[in-house]
mmCIF file of C-alpha atoms in Angstrom:
data_model
loop_
_atom_site.group_PDB
_atom_site.id
_atom_site.type_symbol
_atom_site.label_atom_id
_atom_site.label_comp_id
_atom_site.label_asym_id
_atom_site.label_seq_id
_atom_site.Cartn_x
_atom_site.Cartn_y
_atom_site.Cartn_z
ATOM 1 C CA UNK A 26 -9.933 -101.240 127.425
ATOM 2 C CA UNK A 27 -10.065 -97.540 126.536
ATOM 3 C CA UNK A 28 -10.262 -95.058 129.398
ATOM 4 C CA UNK A 29 -13.187 -92.655 129.887
ATOM 5 C CA UNK A 30 -11.258 -89.739 128.360
ATOM 6 C CA UNK A 31 -10.639 -91.769 125.207
ATOM 7 C CA UNK A 32 -14.292 -92.775 124.947
ATOM 8 C CA UNK A 33 -15.348 -89.137 125.328
ATOM 9 C CA UNK A 34 -12.839 -88.096 122.674
ATOM 10 C CA UNK A 35 -14.090 -90.778 120.272
ATOM 11 C CA UNK A 36 -17.721 -89.855 120.899
ATOM 12 C CA UNK A 37 -17.226 -86.100 120.407
ATOM 13 C CA UNK A 38 -14.605 -85.830 117.740
ATOM 14 C CA UNK A 39 -15.548 -87.987 114.790
ATOM 15 C CA UNK A 40 -15.060 -86.859 111.222
ATOM 16 C CA UNK A 41 -17.963 -85.312 109.385
ATOM 17 C CA UNK A 42 -18.738 -87.516 106.380
ATOM 18 C CA UNK A 43 -20.420 -84.720 104.460
ATOM 19 C CA UNK A 44 -17.513 -82.333 105.015
ATOM 20 C CA UNK A 45 -14.955 -84.912 103.939
ATOM 21 C CA UNK A 46 -16.907 -85.732 100.809
ATOM 22 C CA UNK A 47 -17.335 -82.057 99.941
ATOM 23 C CA UNK A 48 -13.628 -81.351 100.510
ATOM 24 C CA UNK A 49 -12.710 -84.403 98.447
ATOM 25 C CA UNK A 50 -14.934 -83.425 95.537
ATOM 26 C CA UNK A 51 -13.647 -79.854 95.647
ATOM 27 C CA UNK A 52 -10.066 -81.041 95.591
ATOM 28 C CA UNK A 53 -10.837 -83.481 92.805
ATOM 29 C CA UNK A 54 -12.524 -80.846 90.675
ATOM 30 C CA UNK A 55 -9.626 -78.426 91.298
ATOM 31 C CA UNK A 56 -7.116 -81.045 90.167
ATOM 32 C CA UNK A 57 -9.306 -81.825 87.169
ATOM 33 C CA UNK A 58 -9.515 -78.153 86.297
ATOM 34 C CA UNK A 59 -5.713 -77.919 86.360
ATOM 35 C CA UNK A 60 -5.643 -80.756 83.827
ATOM 36 C CA UNK A 61 -8.319 -79.054 81.762
ATOM 37 C CA UNK A 62 -6.236 -75.863 81.690
ATOM 38 C CA UNK A 63 -3.326 -77.900 80.368
ATOM 39 C CA UNK A 64 -5.670 -79.419 77.748
ATOM 40 C CA UNK A 65 -7.011 -76.014 76.631
ATOM 41 C CA UNK A 66 -3.496 -74.649 76.431
ATOM 42 C CA UNK A 67 -2.450 -77.619 74.279
ATOM 43 C CA UNK A 68 -5.490 -77.099 72.041
ATOM 44 C CA UNK A 69 -4.720 -73.403 71.676
ATOM 45 C CA UNK A 70 -1.097 -74.082 70.751
ATOM 46 C CA UNK A 71 -2.123 -76.735 68.229
ATOM 47 C CA UNK A 72 -4.641 -74.367 66.667
ATOM 48 C CA UNK A 73 -2.030 -71.594 66.552
ATOM 49 C CA UNK A 74 0.410 -73.951 64.840
ATOM 50 C CA UNK A 75 -2.054 -74.924 62.127
ATOM 51 C CA UNK A 76 -3.199 -71.324 61.681
ATOM 52 C CA UNK A 77 0.402 -70.209 61.155
ATOM 53 C CA UNK A 78 0.885 -73.110 58.740
ATOM 54 C CA UNK A 79 -2.237 -72.110 56.839
ATOM 55 C CA UNK A 80 -1.104 -68.493 56.567
ATOM 56 C CA UNK A 81 2.298 -69.598 55.311
ATOM 57 C CA UNK A 82 4.249 -68.008 58.139
ATOM 58 C CA UNK A 83 5.809 -71.334 59.001
ATOM 59 C CA UNK A 84 6.550 -74.427 56.991
ATOM 60 C CA UNK A 85 7.148 -78.074 57.765
ATOM 61 C CA UNK A 86 8.940 -78.689 54.463
ATOM 62 C CA UNK A 87 12.714 -78.532 54.518
ATOM 63 C CA UNK A 88 13.960 -76.351 51.658
ATOM 64 C CA UNK A 89 16.296 -78.043 49.236
ATOM 65 C CA UNK A 90 19.721 -76.441 49.211
ATOM 66 C CA UNK B 13 -6.495 -87.787 65.482
ATOM 67 C CA UNK B 14 -7.196 -84.477 67.194
ATOM 68 C CA UNK B 15 -10.624 -85.823 68.135
ATOM 69 C CA UNK B 16 -9.064 -88.887 69.712
ATOM 70 C CA UNK B 17 -6.632 -86.752 71.713
ATOM 71 C CA UNK B 18 -9.444 -84.452 72.855
ATOM 72 C CA UNK B 19 -11.549 -87.409 73.972
ATOM 73 C CA UNK B 20 -8.628 -88.787 75.909
ATOM 74 C CA UNK B 21 -8.163 -85.440 77.642
ATOM 75 C CA UNK B 22 -11.871 -85.290 78.477
ATOM 76 C CA UNK B 23 -11.800 -88.749 80.014
ATOM 77 C CA UNK B 24 -8.573 -87.992 81.857
ATOM 78 C CA UNK B 25 -10.324 -85.131 83.636
ATOM 79 C CA UNK B 26 -12.693 -87.666 85.213
ATOM 80 C CA UNK B 27 -9.825 -90.010 85.982
ATOM 81 C CA UNK B 28 -8.003 -87.281 87.890
ATOM 82 C CA UNK B 29 -11.181 -86.257 89.711
ATOM 83 C CA UNK B 30 -11.855 -89.816 90.864
ATOM 84 C CA UNK B 31 -8.212 -90.468 91.746
ATOM 85 C CA UNK B 32 -7.878 -87.343 93.874
ATOM 86 C CA UNK B 33 -11.273 -87.846 95.552
ATOM 87 C CA UNK B 34 -10.721 -91.507 96.406
ATOM 88 C CA UNK B 35 -7.129 -90.921 97.546
ATOM 89 C CA UNK B 36 -8.221 -88.093 99.805
ATOM 90 C CA UNK B 37 -11.069 -90.101 101.351
ATOM 91 C CA UNK B 38 -8.720 -93.040 101.876
ATOM 92 C CA UNK B 39 -6.010 -90.948 103.497
ATOM 93 C CA UNK B 40 -8.503 -89.105 105.690
ATOM 94 C CA UNK B 41 -10.098 -92.394 106.758
ATOM 95 C CA UNK B 42 -6.686 -93.797 107.665
ATOM 96 C CA UNK B 43 -5.935 -90.576 109.517
ATOM 97 C CA UNK B 44 -9.196 -90.352 111.452
ATOM 98 C CA UNK B 45 -9.507 -94.026 112.319
ATOM 99 C CA UNK B 46 -5.915 -94.765 113.224
ATOM 100 C CA UNK B 47 -5.910 -97.097 116.188
ATOM 101 C CA UNK B 48 -3.990 -94.673 118.376
ATOM 102 C CA UNK B 49 -6.208 -91.727 117.566
ATOM 103 C CA UNK B 50 -9.435 -93.728 117.516
ATOM 104 C CA UNK B 51 -9.028 -96.798 119.692
ATOM 105 C CA UNK B 52 -12.718 -97.751 119.686
ATOM 106 C CA UNK B 53 -13.814 -98.882 116.220
ATOM 107 C CA UNK B 54 -17.224 -97.643 115.090
ATOM 108 C CA UNK B 55 -19.916 -100.206 114.571
ATOM 109 C CA UNK B 56 -21.556 -99.014 111.364
ATOM 110 C CA UNK B 57 -23.346 -101.592 109.281
ATOM 111 C CA UNK B 58 -25.742 -99.517 107.178
ATOM 112 C CA UNK B 59 -25.900 -96.082 105.636
ATOM 113 C CA UNK B 60 -28.797 -95.942 103.203
ATOM 114 C CA UNK B 61 -28.250 -92.367 102.088
ATOM 115 C CA UNK B 62 -24.566 -92.751 101.389
ATOM 116 C CA UNK B 63 -25.145 -96.079 99.655
ATOM 117 C CA UNK B 64 -27.644 -94.460 97.300
ATOM 118 C CA UNK B 65 -25.303 -91.556 96.629
ATOM 119 C CA UNK B 66 -22.281 -93.754 95.982
ATOM 120 C CA UNK B 67 -24.356 -95.735 93.473
ATOM 121 C CA UNK B 68 -25.875 -92.815 91.609
ATOM 122 C CA UNK B 69 -22.833 -90.553 91.271
ATOM 123 C CA UNK B 70 -20.475 -93.157 89.804
ATOM 124 C CA UNK B 71 -23.154 -94.066 87.274
ATOM 125 C CA UNK B 72 -23.486 -90.432 86.191
ATOM 126 C CA UNK B 73 -19.786 -90.123 85.388
ATOM 127 C CA UNK B 74 -19.855 -92.722 82.572
ATOM 128 C CA UNK B 75 -22.767 -90.827 81.063
ATOM 129 C CA UNK B 76 -20.597 -87.724 80.830
ATOM 130 C CA UNK B 77 -17.837 -89.811 79.289
ATOM 131 C CA UNK B 78 -20.210 -91.509 76.851
ATOM 132 C CA UNK B 79 -21.434 -88.296 75.238
ATOM 133 C CA UNK B 80 -18.140 -87.166 73.638
ATOM 134 C CA UNK B 81 -17.127 -90.781 73.125
ATOM 135 C CA UNK B 82 -20.173 -91.666 71.037
ATOM 136 C CA UNK B 83 -19.949 -88.371 69.175
ATOM 137 C CA UNK B 84 -16.404 -89.214 68.124
ATOM 138 C CA UNK B 85 -17.223 -92.835 67.375
ATOM 139 C CA UNK B 86 -20.048 -91.999 65.003
ATOM 140 C CA UNK B 87 -18.170 -89.165 63.365
ATOM 141 C CA UNK B 88 -15.244 -91.517 62.707
ATOM 142 C CA UNK B 89 -17.629 -93.964 61.085
ATOM 143 C CA UNK B 90 -19.094 -91.427 58.694
ATOM 144 C CA UNK B 91 -18.537 -92.242 55.066
ATOM 145 C CA UNK B 92 -16.359 -89.676 53.329
ATOM 146 C CA UNK B 93 -18.458 -88.413 50.474
ATOM 147 C CA UNK B 94 -15.812 -87.206 48.093
ATOM 148 C CA UNK B 95 -12.268 -88.317 48.849
ATOM 149 C CA UNK B 96 -9.504 -86.887 46.700
ATOM 150 C CA UNK B 97 -7.994 -90.298 46.216
ATOM 151 C CA UNK B 98 -8.685 -93.932 47.024
ATOM 152 C CA UNK B 99 -5.774 -96.211 47.833
ATOM 153 C CA UNK B 100 -5.921 -99.930 48.283
ATOM 154 C CA UNK B 101 -3.539 -101.399 50.855
ATOM 155 C CA UNK B 102 -3.063 -105.150 50.557
ATOM 156 C CA UNK B 103 -1.250 -107.051 53.258
ATOM 157 C CA UNK B 104 1.082 -109.882 52.403
ATOM 158 C CA UNK B 105 3.495 -111.997 54.369
ATOM 159 C CA UNK B 106 5.519 -109.815 54.952
ATOM 160 C CA UNK B 107 5.159 -106.709 52.850
ATOM 161 C CA UNK B 108 2.443 -104.409 51.576
ATOM 162 C CA UNK B 109 1.101 -103.747 48.112
ATOM 163 C CA UNK B 110 -0.485 -100.410 47.317
ATOM 164 C CA UNK B 111 -2.772 -99.677 44.390
ATOM 165 C CA UNK B 112 -3.798 -96.317 43.014
ATOM 166 C CA UNK B 113 -6.693 -97.026 40.662
ATOM 167 C CA UNK B 114 -8.497 -93.698 40.487
ATOM 168 C CA UNK B 115 -6.932 -92.075 37.468
ATOM 169 C CA UNK B 116 -6.469 -94.855 34.962
ATOM 170 C CA UNK B 117 -8.746 -95.630 32.076
ATOM 171 C CA UNK B 118 -10.347 -99.030 31.813
ATOM 172 C CA UNK B 119 -7.635 -100.630 29.707
ATOM 173 C CA UNK B 120 -4.788 -99.324 31.821
ATOM 174 C CA UNK B 121 -3.430 -101.169 34.766
ATOM 175 C CA UNK B 122 -3.525 -99.459 38.158
ATOM 176 C CA UNK B 123 -0.414 -97.960 39.579
ATOM 177 C CA UNK B 124 0.719 -100.756 41.863
ATOM 178 C CA UNK B 125 3.841 -101.200 43.895
ATOM 179 C CA UNK B 126 5.154 -103.273 46.761
ATOM 180 C CA UNK B 127 6.463 -101.776 49.957
ATOM 181 C CA UNK B 128 9.075 -103.700 51.949
ATOM 182 C CA UNK B 129 10.681 -102.844 55.230
ATOM 183 C CA UNK B 130 14.292 -101.798 54.741
ATOM 184 C CA UNK B 131 16.540 -104.355 56.450
ATOM 185 C CA UNK B 132 18.629 -103.077 59.311
ATOM 186 C CA UNK B 133 21.874 -103.590 57.429
ATOM 187 C CA UNK B 134 20.711 -101.363 54.563
ATOM 188 C CA UNK B 135 19.621 -98.407 56.664
ATOM 189 C CA UNK B 136 21.229 -95.028 56.080
ATOM 190 C CA UNK B 137 22.233 -92.667 58.850
ATOM 191 C CA UNK B 138 19.181 -91.040 60.398
ATOM 192 C CA UNK B 139 16.680 -93.625 59.210
ATOM 193 C CA UNK B 140 14.446 -95.367 61.734
ATOM 194 C CA UNK B 141 14.994 -99.030 62.343
ATOM 195 C CA UNK B 142 12.051 -101.294 61.416
ATOM 196 C CA UNK B 143 10.022 -98.305 60.223
ATOM 197 C CA UNK B 144 11.572 -97.288 56.913
ATOM 198 C CA UNK B 145 10.343 -98.847 53.694
ATOM 199 C CA UNK B 146 11.686 -98.857 50.187
ATOM 200 C CA UNK B 147 8.560 -97.418 48.528
ATOM 201 C CA UNK B 148 6.506 -94.961 50.502
ATOM 202 C CA UNK B 149 2.840 -94.298 49.890
ATOM 203 C CA UNK B 150 2.543 -90.745 48.637
ATOM 204 C CA UNK B 151 -0.753 -88.986 49.301
ATOM 205 C CA UNK B 152 -1.993 -85.412 49.007
ATOM 206 C CA UNK B 153 -2.156 -83.334 52.177
ATOM 207 C CA UNK B 154 -5.152 -81.392 53.474
ATOM 208 C CA UNK B 155 -7.669 -83.515 51.602
ATOM 209 C CA UNK B 156 -9.799 -86.502 52.442
ATOM 210 C CA UNK B 157 -8.398 -89.880 51.545
ATOM 211 C CA UNK B 158 -10.056 -93.246 51.401
ATOM 212 C CA UNK B 159 -7.967 -96.297 52.205
ATOM 213 C CA UNK B 160 -9.308 -99.745 51.373
ATOM 214 C CA UNK B 161 -7.537 -102.397 53.400
ATOM 215 C CA UNK B 162 -7.424 -106.064 52.631
ATOM 216 C CA UNK B 163 -5.110 -109.017 52.711
ATOM 217 C CA UNK B 164 -3.878 -111.571 50.217
ATOM 218 C CA UNK B 165 -3.062 -114.306 52.710
ATOM 219 C CA UNK B 166 -3.415 -114.169 56.499
ATOM 220 C CA UNK B 167 -5.079 -111.400 58.511
ATOM 221 C CA UNK B 168 -2.903 -108.332 58.929
ATOM 222 C CA UNK B 169 -3.430 -104.896 60.359
ATOM 223 C CA UNK B 170 -2.760 -101.507 58.830
ATOM 224 C CA UNK B 171 -2.081 -98.737 61.296
ATOM 225 C CA UNK B 172 -0.615 -95.231 61.325
ATOM 226 C CA UNK B 173 -0.573 -94.154 64.983
ATOM 227 C CA UNK B 174 0.158 -90.474 64.356
ATOM 228 C CA UNK B 175 -2.928 -90.250 62.149
ATOM 229 C CA UNK B 176 -5.063 -92.159 64.654
ATOM 230 C CA UNK B 177 -5.966 -94.987 62.317
ATOM 231 C CA UNK B 178 -5.808 -98.723 62.567
ATOM 232 C CA UNK B 179 -7.672 -101.184 60.386
ATOM 233 C CA UNK B 180 -7.651 -104.934 60.111
ATOM 234 C CA UNK B 181 -6.651 -106.382 56.776
ATOM 235 C CA UNK B 182 -8.779 -109.486 56.455
ATOM 236 C CA UNK B 183 -8.501 -111.824 53.463
ATOM 237 C CA UNK B 184 -11.671 -111.814 51.435
ATOM 238 C CA UNK B 185 -12.894 -108.559 52.976
ATOM 239 C CA UNK B 186 -12.442 -104.921 52.066
ATOM 240 C CA UNK B 187 -12.339 -102.564 55.034
ATOM 241 C CA UNK B 188 -12.529 -98.841 54.509
ATOM 242 C CA UNK B 189 -10.998 -96.043 56.545
ATOM 243 C CA UNK B 190 -10.829 -92.293 56.019
ATOM 244 C CA UNK B 191 -7.785 -90.182 56.617
ATOM 245 C CA UNK B 192 -7.149 -86.474 56.426
ATOM 246 C CA UNK B 193 -3.492 -85.449 56.613
ATOM 247 C CA UNK B 194 -3.290 -81.883 57.902
ATOM 248 C CA UNK B 195 0.340 -81.148 57.134
ATOM 249 C CA UNK B 196 3.135 -82.402 54.953
ATOM 250 C CA UNK B 197 5.497 -84.916 56.389
ATOM 251 C CA UNK B 198 6.415 -88.527 56.731
ATOM 252 C CA UNK B 199 4.079 -90.617 58.860
ATOM 253 C CA UNK B 200 5.186 -94.034 59.984
ATOM 254 C CA UNK B 201 2.834 -96.968 60.237
ATOM 255 C CA UNK B 202 2.994 -100.374 61.766
ATOM 256 C CA UNK B 203 1.392 -103.727 61.462
ATOM 257 C CA UNK B 204 0.036 -104.964 64.736
ATOM 258 C CA UNK B 205 -1.160 -108.483 64.148
ATOM 259 C CA UNK B 206 1.130 -111.422 63.749
ATOM 260 C CA UNK B 207 0.243 -114.687 62.174
ATOM 261 C CA UNK B 208 2.651 -117.482 61.610
ATOM 262 C CA UNK B 209 6.042 -118.469 62.866
ATOM 263 C CA UNK B 210 7.840 -116.533 60.142
ATOM 264 C CA UNK B 211 6.255 -113.316 61.275
ATOM 265 C CA UNK B 212 7.448 -113.776 64.795
ATOM 266 C CA UNK B 213 10.975 -114.441 63.635
ATOM 267 C CA UNK B 214 11.138 -111.453 61.340
ATOM 268 C CA UNK B 215 9.384 -109.091 63.645
ATOM 269 C CA UNK B 216 11.370 -109.795 66.756
ATOM 270 C CA UNK B 217 8.305 -108.676 68.633
ATOM 271 C CA UNK B 218 4.781 -107.691 67.941
ATOM 272 C CA UNK B 219 5.175 -105.517 64.875
ATOM 273 C CA UNK B 220 5.963 -107.135 61.628
ATOM 274 C CA UNK B 221 5.124 -105.005 58.650
ATOM 275 C CA UNK B 222 5.742 -101.331 58.223
ATOM 276 C CA UNK B 223 4.691 -98.715 55.800
ATOM 277 C CA UNK B 224 4.891 -94.983 55.475
ATOM 278 C CA UNK B 225 2.719 -92.245 54.149
ATOM 279 C CA UNK B 226 4.359 -89.039 53.089
ATOM 280 C CA UNK B 227 1.880 -86.232 52.707
ATOM 281 C CA UNK B 228 2.772 -83.824 49.940
ATOM 282 C CA UNK B 229 0.874 -80.971 48.378
#
């Protein structure tokens, strides 16, 4: 059986559900935003590649020797 | 293909959000309610507010996923109005036949050729095993193409993963797909349906027929 000090501790120090949910959502959105930054960077690099290809500054065709 | 990749990245954002949120809640619950830290278990049987919230929010997330998903789905299904070329891909056991019929007059036969996988023993240095074929399909780059897919015997499948296309080749049916190749190169395709014992033996796995498209200006 738990002692009186343990009961008092359990009664006064429970987690706040709202706080935990808010922290969790914030963390989740931050992690998602990191992924989104990776996605935007990938999109930008892809667009740059095709723009350079369009302008003729790069080529994907190997020149015949 | 870029649309498919972008959709995947959009959905992955929600996957990461849910994964991090659920993992955090789980870890925090294990931390707060550890038997040494919290010896008296809480007797909670109802929580109307949280039950409503945990029903509504997870149903909103699929709505956000559905919007770009349906946009891509319907745009992929749009009929290409004016393709530069139409190619017919006919599946056989176990090779492909390709027909270019656009530029012949009525009394001429279409340009038709068969495309077989190069056997492993005949491969040259640098060639990919089970992906190279003897006659590649040559198509123009940076234009819309229409591919009509059918089969002469059993159902097959015609797929080019790097172009984001896959289409079933069903005998007696003509399926249509649109492709736009953005740069020159060699694109490898695979068959992904197997029918018959012979297919299993030759394929040594799931894939059994291979073809290539080389995009050239």
